[in-house]
Amino acid sequence: MNTDKLRREYQSHGELTEDSVPNNPFEQFEKWFNEAIKAEIDLPDAMTLATATPDGIPSARMVVLRGFDVNGFCFYTDYDSPKGKELAKNPHAVLVFYWRELDRQVRCNGTVVEMDPAESDAYFASRPIDSKLAVWSERQSIVISGREHLEANFEKAKLTYSDIDIPRPPHWGGYRLIPNLFEFWQGCPSRLHDRIRYTLKGNDDWEISRLSP
Ligand SMILES: Cc1cc2nc3c(=O)[nH]c(=O)nc-3n(C[C@H](O)[C@H](O)[C@H](O)COP(=O)(O)O)c2cc1C
């Protein structure tokens, strides 16, 4: 299939220059994230998470951003999933956001640490009941016999936890990606896109560079 016809021109969505961005990339991320929410972008919190085995075989999938601050970007998953096993052996990972309606991409490289169990407990407790039960229904990414298996386990979990608080399973919890590099990409007309990279040089000391599109 030839996909040439899908080619489109990028619009102008505001300035992104070395001089206009804040010194701190978290501030720039927060600004763009708020603009993505304001623009009513569907799933502005959906991000691609790329991980790799220690010998460099990559894998990537979408996860949901469950909060960020200067300490990093949080997401939740099964610690025994393929991504969890990769992160246990190789903590280097990358997050990518794409906000199509604003022609924006953010890449964020860093190292991933497991979240404090108390933080994971608090987040798990805030989830809707069905989401809690789903986590108890089966381990993520294992091969299963069919949908009935999941549905039966879900019903079993419902009975088990019908009159007690649903605890967080020990194999499920949060991670925090602690960034050492950000790249903000703003699509521009004529393919003269703006790209601003922040590289961590020391404690809170970020070097800002402009990259060629
Ligand atoms: C929009 C979107 C959001 C997702 N969010 C999460 C998430 O927050 N946590 C998660 O474990 N899986 C999430 N998934 C499912 C993952 O993409 C993936 O299928 C799952 O985590 C298993 O990945 P793994 O086998 O590479 O470990 C999401 C999928 C989509 C499409």
PDB file of C-alpha atoms and ligand atoms in Angstrom:
ATOM      1  CA  MET A   1       0.000   0.000   0.000  1.00  0.00           C
ATOM      2  CA  ASN A   2       1.317   3.381  -0.963  1.00  0.00           C
ATOM      3  CA  THR A   3       0.665   5.875   1.839  1.00  0.00           C
ATOM      4  CA  ASP A   4       1.934   8.994   0.004  1.00  0.00           C
ATOM      5  CA  LYS A   5      -1.573  10.456  -0.279  1.00  0.00           C
ATOM      6  CA  LEU A   6      -1.748  10.775   3.506  1.00  0.00           C
ATOM      7  CA  ARG A   7       0.976  13.405   3.406  1.00  0.00           C
ATOM      8  CA  ARG A   8      -0.125  16.620   5.155  1.00  0.00           C
ATOM      9  CA  GLU A   9       1.210  20.069   5.805  1.00  0.00           C
ATOM     10  CA  TYR A  10       1.970  21.044   9.403  1.00  0.00           C
ATOM     11  CA  GLN A  11       0.302  24.146  10.813  1.00  0.00           C
ATOM     12  CA  SER A  12       1.858  26.867  12.890  1.00  0.00           C
ATOM     13  CA  HIS A  13       1.090  26.331  16.583  1.00  0.00           C
ATOM     14  CA  GLY A  14       3.271  28.870  18.323  1.00  0.00           C
ATOM     15  CA  GLU A  15       6.858  29.614  18.950  1.00  0.00           C
ATOM     16  CA  LEU A  16       9.437  27.115  20.149  1.00  0.00           C
ATOM     17  CA  THR A  17      12.865  28.700  20.271  1.00  0.00           C
ATOM     18  CA  GLU A  18      15.981  28.441  22.411  1.00  0.00           C
ATOM     19  CA  ASP A  19      15.191  31.909  23.795  1.00  0.00           C
ATOM     20  CA  SER A  20      11.494  31.425  24.475  1.00  0.00           C
ATOM     21  CA  VAL A  21      11.657  28.159  26.442  1.00  0.00           C
ATOM     22  CA  PRO A  22      12.155  28.058  30.230  1.00  0.00           C
ATOM     23  CA  ASN A  23      15.481  26.821  31.636  1.00  0.00           C
ATOM     24  CA  ASN A  24      13.728  23.876  33.223  1.00  0.00           C
ATOM     25  CA  PRO A  25      12.255  21.230  30.865  1.00  0.00           C
ATOM     26  CA  PHE A  26       9.607  20.190  33.399  1.00  0.00           C
ATOM     27  CA  GLU A  27       8.159  23.707  33.133  1.00  0.00           C
ATOM     28  CA  GLN A  28       8.117  23.416  29.353  1.00  0.00           C
ATOM     29  CA  PHE A  29       6.466  19.990  29.615  1.00  0.00           C
ATOM     30  CA  GLU A  30       3.820  21.321  31.992  1.00  0.00           C
ATOM     31  CA  LYS A  31       3.098  24.219  29.619  1.00  0.00           C
ATOM     32  CA  TRP A  32       2.627  21.890  26.632  1.00  0.00           C
ATOM     33  CA  PHE A  33       0.670  19.342  28.667  1.00  0.00           C
ATOM     34  CA  ASN A  34      -1.774  22.060  29.783  1.00  0.00           C
ATOM     35  CA  GLU A  35      -2.073  23.254  26.192  1.00  0.00           C
ATOM     36  CA  ALA A  36      -2.804  19.664  25.086  1.00  0.00           C
ATOM     37  CA  ILE A  37      -5.609  19.453  27.676  1.00  0.00           C
ATOM     38  CA  LYS A  38      -6.960  22.854  26.624  1.00  0.00           C
ATOM     39  CA  ALA A  39      -6.927  21.773  22.967  1.00  0.00           C
ATOM     40  CA  GLU A  40      -9.071  18.782  24.050  1.00  0.00           C
ATOM     41  CA  ILE A  41      -6.639  16.313  22.583  1.00  0.00           C
ATOM     42  CA  ASP A  42      -7.882  12.778  23.025  1.00  0.00           C
ATOM     43  CA  LEU A  43      -5.741  10.940  25.592  1.00  0.00           C
ATOM     44  CA  PRO A  44      -3.102  13.640  26.123  1.00  0.00           C
ATOM     45  CA  ASP A  45      -1.757  11.394  28.897  1.00  0.00           C
ATOM     46  CA  ALA A  46      -1.135   8.408  26.602  1.00  0.00           C
ATOM     47  CA  MET A  47       2.552   7.838  25.979  1.00  0.00           C
ATOM     48  CA  THR A  48       4.747   5.272  24.304  1.00  0.00           C
ATOM     49  CA  LEU A  49       7.128   3.580  26.711  1.00  0.00           C
ATOM     50  CA  ALA A  50      10.204   2.017  25.107  1.00  0.00           C
ATOM     51  CA  THR A  51      12.318  -0.417  27.087  1.00  0.00           C
ATOM     52  CA  ALA A  52      15.089  -2.825  26.118  1.00  0.00           C
ATOM     53  CA  THR A  53      16.731  -6.016  27.261  1.00  0.00           C
ATOM     54  CA  PRO A  54      20.277  -5.674  28.633  1.00  0.00           C
ATOM     55  CA  ASP A  55      21.612  -6.747  25.214  1.00  0.00           C
ATOM     56  CA  GLY A  56      19.651  -4.012  23.467  1.00  0.00           C
ATOM     57  CA  ILE A  57      16.578  -5.730  22.011  1.00  0.00           C
ATOM     58  CA  PRO A  58      13.901  -3.030  22.176  1.00  0.00           C
ATOM     59  CA  SER A  59      10.166  -3.171  22.806  1.00  0.00           C
ATOM     60  CA  ALA A  60       7.557  -0.423  23.025  1.00  0.00           C
ATOM     61  CA  ARG A  61       3.945  -0.027  24.065  1.00  0.00           C
ATOM     62  CA  MET A  62       1.490   2.632  25.208  1.00  0.00           C
ATOM     63  CA  VAL A  63       0.971   3.388  28.897  1.00  0.00           C
ATOM     64  CA  VAL A  64      -0.880   6.172  30.710  1.00  0.00           C
ATOM     65  CA  LEU A  65       0.897   8.999  32.509  1.00  0.00           C
ATOM     66  CA  ARG A  66      -0.353   9.049  36.110  1.00  0.00           C
ATOM     67  CA  GLY A  67       1.314  12.220  37.268  1.00  0.00           C
ATOM     68  CA  PHE A  68       4.557  14.105  36.877  1.00  0.00           C
ATOM     69  CA  ASP A  69       6.651  16.627  38.748  1.00  0.00           C
ATOM     70  CA  VAL A  70      10.350  17.486  38.921  1.00  0.00           C
ATOM     71  CA  ASN A  71      11.000  14.006  40.319  1.00  0.00           C
ATOM     72  CA  GLY A  72       9.799  12.308  37.141  1.00  0.00           C
ATOM     73  CA  PHE A  73       6.962  10.739  35.177  1.00  0.00           C
ATOM     74  CA  CYS A  74       4.758   8.080  36.797  1.00  0.00           C
ATOM     75  CA  PHE A  75       3.003   5.096  35.283  1.00  0.00           C
ATOM     76  CA  TYR A  76       1.557   1.851  36.639  1.00  0.00           C
ATOM     77  CA  THR A  77       1.797  -1.695  35.419  1.00  0.00           C
ATOM     78  CA  ASP A  78       2.492  -5.335  36.268  1.00  0.00           C
ATOM     79  CA  TYR A  79       6.036  -5.682  37.635  1.00  0.00           C
ATOM     80  CA  ASP A  80       6.238  -9.194  36.138  1.00  0.00           C
ATOM     81  CA  SER A  81       5.134  -8.142  32.638  1.00  0.00           C
ATOM     82  CA  PRO A  82       7.712  -8.176  29.839  1.00  0.00           C
ATOM     83  CA  LYS A  83       8.302  -4.426  30.348  1.00  0.00           C
ATOM     84  CA  GLY A  84       8.680  -4.964  34.110  1.00  0.00           C
ATOM     85  CA  LYS A  85      11.198  -7.759  33.568  1.00  0.00           C
ATOM     86  CA  GLU A  86      13.153  -5.607  31.131  1.00  0.00           C
ATOM     87  CA  LEU A  87      13.165  -2.655  33.510  1.00  0.00           C
ATOM     88  CA  ALA A  88      14.414  -4.856  36.351  1.00  0.00           C
ATOM     89  CA  LYS A  89      17.511  -5.711  34.287  1.00  0.00           C
ATOM     90  CA  ASN A  90      17.901  -2.495  32.318  1.00  0.00           C
ATOM     91  CA  PRO A  91      16.403   0.665  33.845  1.00  0.00           C
ATOM     92  CA  HIS A  92      17.023   2.839  30.750  1.00  0.00           C
ATOM     93  CA  ALA A  93      13.761   3.765  29.048  1.00  0.00           C
ATOM     94  CA  VAL A  94      12.161   6.357  26.797  1.00  0.00           C
ATOM     95  CA  LEU A  95       8.724   7.991  26.828  1.00  0.00           C
ATOM     96  CA  VAL A  96       7.179   9.562  23.725  1.00  0.00           C
ATOM     97  CA  PHE A  97       4.068  11.747  23.636  1.00  0.00           C
ATOM     98  CA  TYR A  98       2.386  12.742  20.363  1.00  0.00           C
ATOM     99  CA  TRP A  99      -0.223  15.486  20.381  1.00  0.00           C
ATOM    100  CA  ARG A 100      -1.326  15.416  16.781  1.00  0.00           C
ATOM    101  CA  GLU A 101      -3.776  18.340  16.823  1.00  0.00           C
ATOM    102  CA  LEU A 102      -0.938  20.609  17.976  1.00  0.00           C
ATOM    103  CA  ASP A 103       1.710  18.915  15.780  1.00  0.00           C
ATOM    104  CA  ARG A 104       3.803  18.275  18.857  1.00  0.00           C
ATOM    105  CA  GLN A 105       5.992  15.447  20.048  1.00  0.00           C
ATOM    106  CA  VAL A 106       7.862  15.159  23.344  1.00  0.00           C
ATOM    107  CA  ARG A 107      10.584  12.576  23.898  1.00  0.00           C
ATOM    108  CA  CYS A 108      11.958  11.920  27.314  1.00  0.00           C
ATOM    109  CA  ASN A 109      14.888   9.591  28.097  1.00  0.00           C
ATOM    110  CA  GLY A 110      15.772   8.492  31.575  1.00  0.00           C
ATOM    111  CA  THR A 111      16.145   5.782  34.144  1.00  0.00           C
ATOM    112  CA  VAL A 112      13.204   4.060  35.747  1.00  0.00           C
ATOM    113  CA  VAL A 113      12.776   3.246  39.431  1.00  0.00           C
ATOM    114  CA  GLU A 114       9.975   1.410  41.225  1.00  0.00           C
ATOM    115  CA  MET A 115       7.696   3.720  43.114  1.00  0.00           C
ATOM    116  CA  ASP A 116       7.515   3.691  46.857  1.00  0.00           C
ATOM    117  CA  PRO A 117       5.000   0.917  47.868  1.00  0.00           C
ATOM    118  CA  ALA A 118       2.948   3.433  49.883  1.00  0.00           C
ATOM    119  CA  GLU A 119       2.523   5.595  46.756  1.00  0.00           C
ATOM    120  CA  SER A 120       1.424   2.566  44.708  1.00  0.00           C
ATOM    121  CA  ASP A 121      -0.997   1.589  47.493  1.00  0.00           C
ATOM    122  CA  ALA A 122      -2.534   5.058  47.516  1.00  0.00           C
ATOM    123  CA  TYR A 123      -2.955   5.099  43.733  1.00  0.00           C
ATOM    124  CA  PHE A 124      -4.385   1.561  43.672  1.00  0.00           C
ATOM    125  CA  ALA A 125      -6.896   2.518  46.368  1.00  0.00           C
ATOM    126  CA  SER A 126      -8.095   5.424  44.186  1.00  0.00           C
ATOM    127  CA  ARG A 127      -8.892   3.211  41.169  1.00  0.00           C
ATOM    128  CA  PRO A 128     -12.445   2.176  40.226  1.00  0.00           C
ATOM    129  CA  ILE A 129     -13.450  -1.247  41.605  1.00  0.00           C
ATOM    130  CA  ASP A 130     -13.500  -2.923  38.179  1.00  0.00           C
ATOM    131  CA  SER A 131      -9.958  -1.737  37.453  1.00  0.00           C
ATOM    132  CA  LYS A 132      -8.825  -3.193  40.780  1.00  0.00           C
ATOM    133  CA  LEU A 133     -10.538  -6.516  40.075  1.00  0.00           C
ATOM    134  CA  ALA A 134      -9.095  -6.635  36.548  1.00  0.00           C
ATOM    135  CA  VAL A 135      -5.574  -6.480  37.976  1.00  0.00           C
ATOM    136  CA  TRP A 136      -6.402  -9.489  40.187  1.00  0.00           C
ATOM    137  CA  SER A 137      -7.924 -11.394  37.231  1.00  0.00           C
ATOM    138  CA  GLU A 138      -4.674 -12.436  35.579  1.00  0.00           C
ATOM    139  CA  ARG A 139      -0.991 -11.592  35.266  1.00  0.00           C
ATOM    140  CA  GLN A 140      -0.277  -9.254  32.404  1.00  0.00           C
ATOM    141  CA  SER A 141       0.937 -10.578  29.029  1.00  0.00           C
ATOM    142  CA  ILE A 142       0.765 -14.298  29.819  1.00  0.00           C
ATOM    143  CA  VAL A 143      -0.833 -16.549  27.183  1.00  0.00           C
ATOM    144  CA  ILE A 144      -4.412 -17.484  28.152  1.00  0.00           C
ATOM    145  CA  SER A 145      -6.894 -20.017  26.786  1.00  0.00           C
ATOM    146  CA  GLY A 146      -9.594 -17.469  25.902  1.00  0.00           C
ATOM    147  CA  ARG A 147     -11.693 -14.532  27.085  1.00  0.00           C
ATOM    148  CA  GLU A 148     -13.787 -16.888  29.274  1.00  0.00           C
ATOM    149  CA  HIS A 149     -10.708 -17.496  31.434  1.00  0.00           C
ATOM    150  CA  LEU A 150     -10.427 -13.768  32.173  1.00  0.00           C
ATOM    151  CA  GLU A 151     -14.136 -13.340  32.787  1.00  0.00           C
ATOM    152  CA  ALA A 152     -14.226 -16.350  35.150  1.00  0.00           C
ATOM    153  CA  ASN A 153     -11.235 -15.000  37.107  1.00  0.00           C
ATOM    154  CA  PHE A 154     -12.852 -11.570  37.276  1.00  0.00           C
ATOM    155  CA  GLU A 155     -16.017 -13.113  38.779  1.00  0.00           C
ATOM    156  CA  LYS A 156     -13.887 -15.120  41.243  1.00  0.00           C
ATOM    157  CA  ALA A 157     -12.065 -11.948  42.313  1.00  0.00           C
ATOM    158  CA  LYS A 158     -15.431 -10.206  42.757  1.00  0.00           C
ATOM    159  CA  LEU A 159     -16.530 -12.954  45.177  1.00  0.00           C
ATOM    160  CA  THR A 160     -13.205 -13.022  47.032  1.00  0.00           C
ATOM    161  CA  TYR A 161     -13.311  -9.282  47.635  1.00  0.00           C
ATOM    162  CA  SER A 162     -17.083  -8.828  47.966  1.00  0.00           C
ATOM    163  CA  ASP A 163     -16.927  -7.605  51.556  1.00  0.00           C
ATOM    164  CA  ILE A 164     -13.312  -6.570  52.070  1.00  0.00           C
ATOM    165  CA  ASP A 165     -11.180  -3.773  50.633  1.00  0.00           C
ATOM    166  CA  ILE A 166      -9.367  -4.912  47.530  1.00  0.00           C
ATOM    167  CA  PRO A 167      -5.643  -4.855  48.319  1.00  0.00           C
ATOM    168  CA  ARG A 168      -2.967  -3.939  45.774  1.00  0.00           C
ATOM    169  CA  PRO A 169      -1.472  -7.121  44.337  1.00  0.00           C
ATOM    170  CA  PRO A 170       2.247  -7.289  45.182  1.00  0.00           C
ATOM    171  CA  HIS A 171       3.118  -7.769  41.497  1.00  0.00           C
ATOM    172  CA  TRP A 172       1.416  -4.527  40.441  1.00  0.00           C
ATOM    173  CA  GLY A 173       2.581  -0.988  41.087  1.00  0.00           C
ATOM    174  CA  GLY A 174       4.128   2.196  39.857  1.00  0.00           C
ATOM    175  CA  TYR A 175       7.327   3.261  38.191  1.00  0.00           C
ATOM    176  CA  ARG A 176       8.879   6.670  37.903  1.00  0.00           C
ATOM    177  CA  LEU A 177      11.007   7.646  34.925  1.00  0.00           C
ATOM    178  CA  ILE A 178      13.656  10.135  36.042  1.00  0.00           C
ATOM    179  CA  PRO A 179      14.582  12.110  32.938  1.00  0.00           C
ATOM    180  CA  ASN A 180      18.082  13.035  31.784  1.00  0.00           C
ATOM    181  CA  LEU A 181      17.060  14.244  28.329  1.00  0.00           C
ATOM    182  CA  PHE A 182      13.969  15.896  26.842  1.00  0.00           C
ATOM    183  CA  GLU A 183      13.224  16.805  23.268  1.00  0.00           C
ATOM    184  CA  PHE A 184      10.325  19.074  22.304  1.00  0.00           C
ATOM    185  CA  TRP A 185       9.310  18.909  18.633  1.00  0.00           C
ATOM    186  CA  GLN A 186       6.987  21.431  17.082  1.00  0.00           C
ATOM    187  CA  GLY A 187       5.847  20.706  13.537  1.00  0.00           C
ATOM    188  CA  CYS A 188       6.045  23.814  11.313  1.00  0.00           C
ATOM    189  CA  PRO A 189       5.023  24.707   7.753  1.00  0.00           C
ATOM    190  CA  SER A 190       7.471  23.698   4.956  1.00  0.00           C
ATOM    191  CA  ARG A 191       8.917  20.964   7.204  1.00  0.00           C
ATOM    192  CA  LEU A 192      11.133  23.534   8.974  1.00  0.00           C
ATOM    193  CA  HIS A 193      10.224  22.053  12.321  1.00  0.00           C
ATOM    194  CA  ASP A 194      11.489  23.389  15.637  1.00  0.00           C
ATOM    195  CA  ARG A 195      13.307  20.955  17.907  1.00  0.00           C
ATOM    196  CA  ILE A 196      14.613  21.910  21.317  1.00  0.00           C
ATOM    197  CA  ARG A 197      16.651  19.435  23.337  1.00  0.00           C
ATOM    198  CA  TYR A 198      17.426  19.649  27.052  1.00  0.00           C
ATOM    199  CA  THR A 199      20.360  17.565  28.277  1.00  0.00           C
ATOM    200  CA  LEU A 200      21.011  17.160  31.994  1.00  0.00           C
ATOM    201  CA  LYS A 201      24.540  18.314  32.804  1.00  0.00           C
ATOM    202  CA  GLY A 202      24.396  18.300  36.601  1.00  0.00           C
ATOM    203  CA  ASN A 203      21.999  18.850  39.423  1.00  0.00           C
ATOM    204  CA  ASP A 204      19.130  20.833  37.845  1.00  0.00           C
ATOM    205  CA  ASP A 205      21.532  22.133  35.194  1.00  0.00           C
ATOM    206  CA  TRP A 206      20.020  21.593  31.733  1.00  0.00           C
ATOM    207  CA  GLU A 207      21.826  22.426  28.510  1.00  0.00           C
ATOM    208  CA  ILE A 208      19.456  23.695  25.821  1.00  0.00           C
ATOM    209  CA  SER A 209      20.211  22.999  22.140  1.00  0.00           C
ATOM    210  CA  ARG A 210      18.324  23.485  18.898  1.00  0.00           C
ATOM    211  CA  LEU A 211      18.344  20.465  16.593  1.00  0.00           C
ATOM    212  CA  SER A 212      17.904  20.388  12.844  1.00  0.00           C
ATOM    213  CA  PRO A 213      14.572  18.892  11.789  1.00  0.00           C
TER     214      PRO A 213
HETATM  215  C1  LIG B   1      -3.829   4.025  25.263  1.00  0.00           C
HETATM  216  C2  LIG B   1      -3.266   2.852  26.022  1.00  0.00           C
HETATM  217  C3  LIG B   1      -2.938   2.995  27.360  1.00  0.00           C
HETATM  218  C4  LIG B   1      -2.407   1.928  28.088  1.00  0.00           C
HETATM  219  N1  LIG B   1      -2.049   2.131  29.388  1.00  0.00           N
HETATM  220  C5  LIG B   1      -1.452   1.130  30.084  1.00  0.00           C
HETATM  221  C6  LIG B   1      -0.962   1.363  31.406  1.00  0.00           C
HETATM  222  O1  LIG B   1      -1.056   2.458  31.979  1.00  0.00           O
HETATM  223  N2  LIG B   1      -0.374   0.314  32.048  1.00  0.00           N
HETATM  224  C7  LIG B   1      -0.220  -0.901  31.454  1.00  0.00           C
HETATM  225  O2  LIG B   1       0.306  -1.811  32.102  1.00  0.00           O
HETATM  226  N3  LIG B   1      -0.653  -1.147  30.202  1.00  0.00           N
HETATM  227  C8  LIG B   1      -1.255  -0.157  29.488  1.00  0.00           C
HETATM  228  N4  LIG B   1      -1.677  -0.372  28.202  1.00  0.00           N
HETATM  229  C9  LIG B   1      -1.430  -1.699  27.600  1.00  0.00           C
HETATM  230  C10 LIG B   1       0.030  -1.766  27.118  1.00  0.00           C
HETATM  231  O3  LIG B   1       0.181  -1.054  25.908  1.00  0.00           O
HETATM  232  C11 LIG B   1       0.558  -3.204  26.940  1.00  0.00           C
HETATM  233  O4  LIG B   1      -0.310  -3.947  26.094  1.00  0.00           O
HETATM  234  C12 LIG B   1       0.703  -3.944  28.281  1.00  0.00           C
HETATM  235  O5  LIG B   1       1.183  -3.094  29.305  1.00  0.00           O
HETATM  236  C13 LIG B   1       1.638  -5.149  28.143  1.00  0.00           C
HETATM  237  O6  LIG B   1       2.918  -4.689  27.787  1.00  0.00           O
HETATM  238  P1  LIG B   1       4.217  -5.636  27.855  1.00  0.00           P
HETATM  239  O7  LIG B   1       3.765  -7.021  27.433  1.00  0.00           O
HETATM  240  O8  LIG B   1       5.172  -5.032  26.863  1.00  0.00           O
HETATM  241  O9  LIG B   1       4.742  -5.585  29.249  1.00  0.00           O
HETATM  242  C14 LIG B   1      -2.223   0.667  27.453  1.00  0.00           C
HETATM  243  C15 LIG B   1      -2.563   0.531  26.099  1.00  0.00           C
HETATM  244  C16 LIG B   1      -3.094   1.596  25.396  1.00  0.00           C
HETATM  245  C17 LIG B   1      -3.442   1.409  23.938  1.00  0.00           C
END
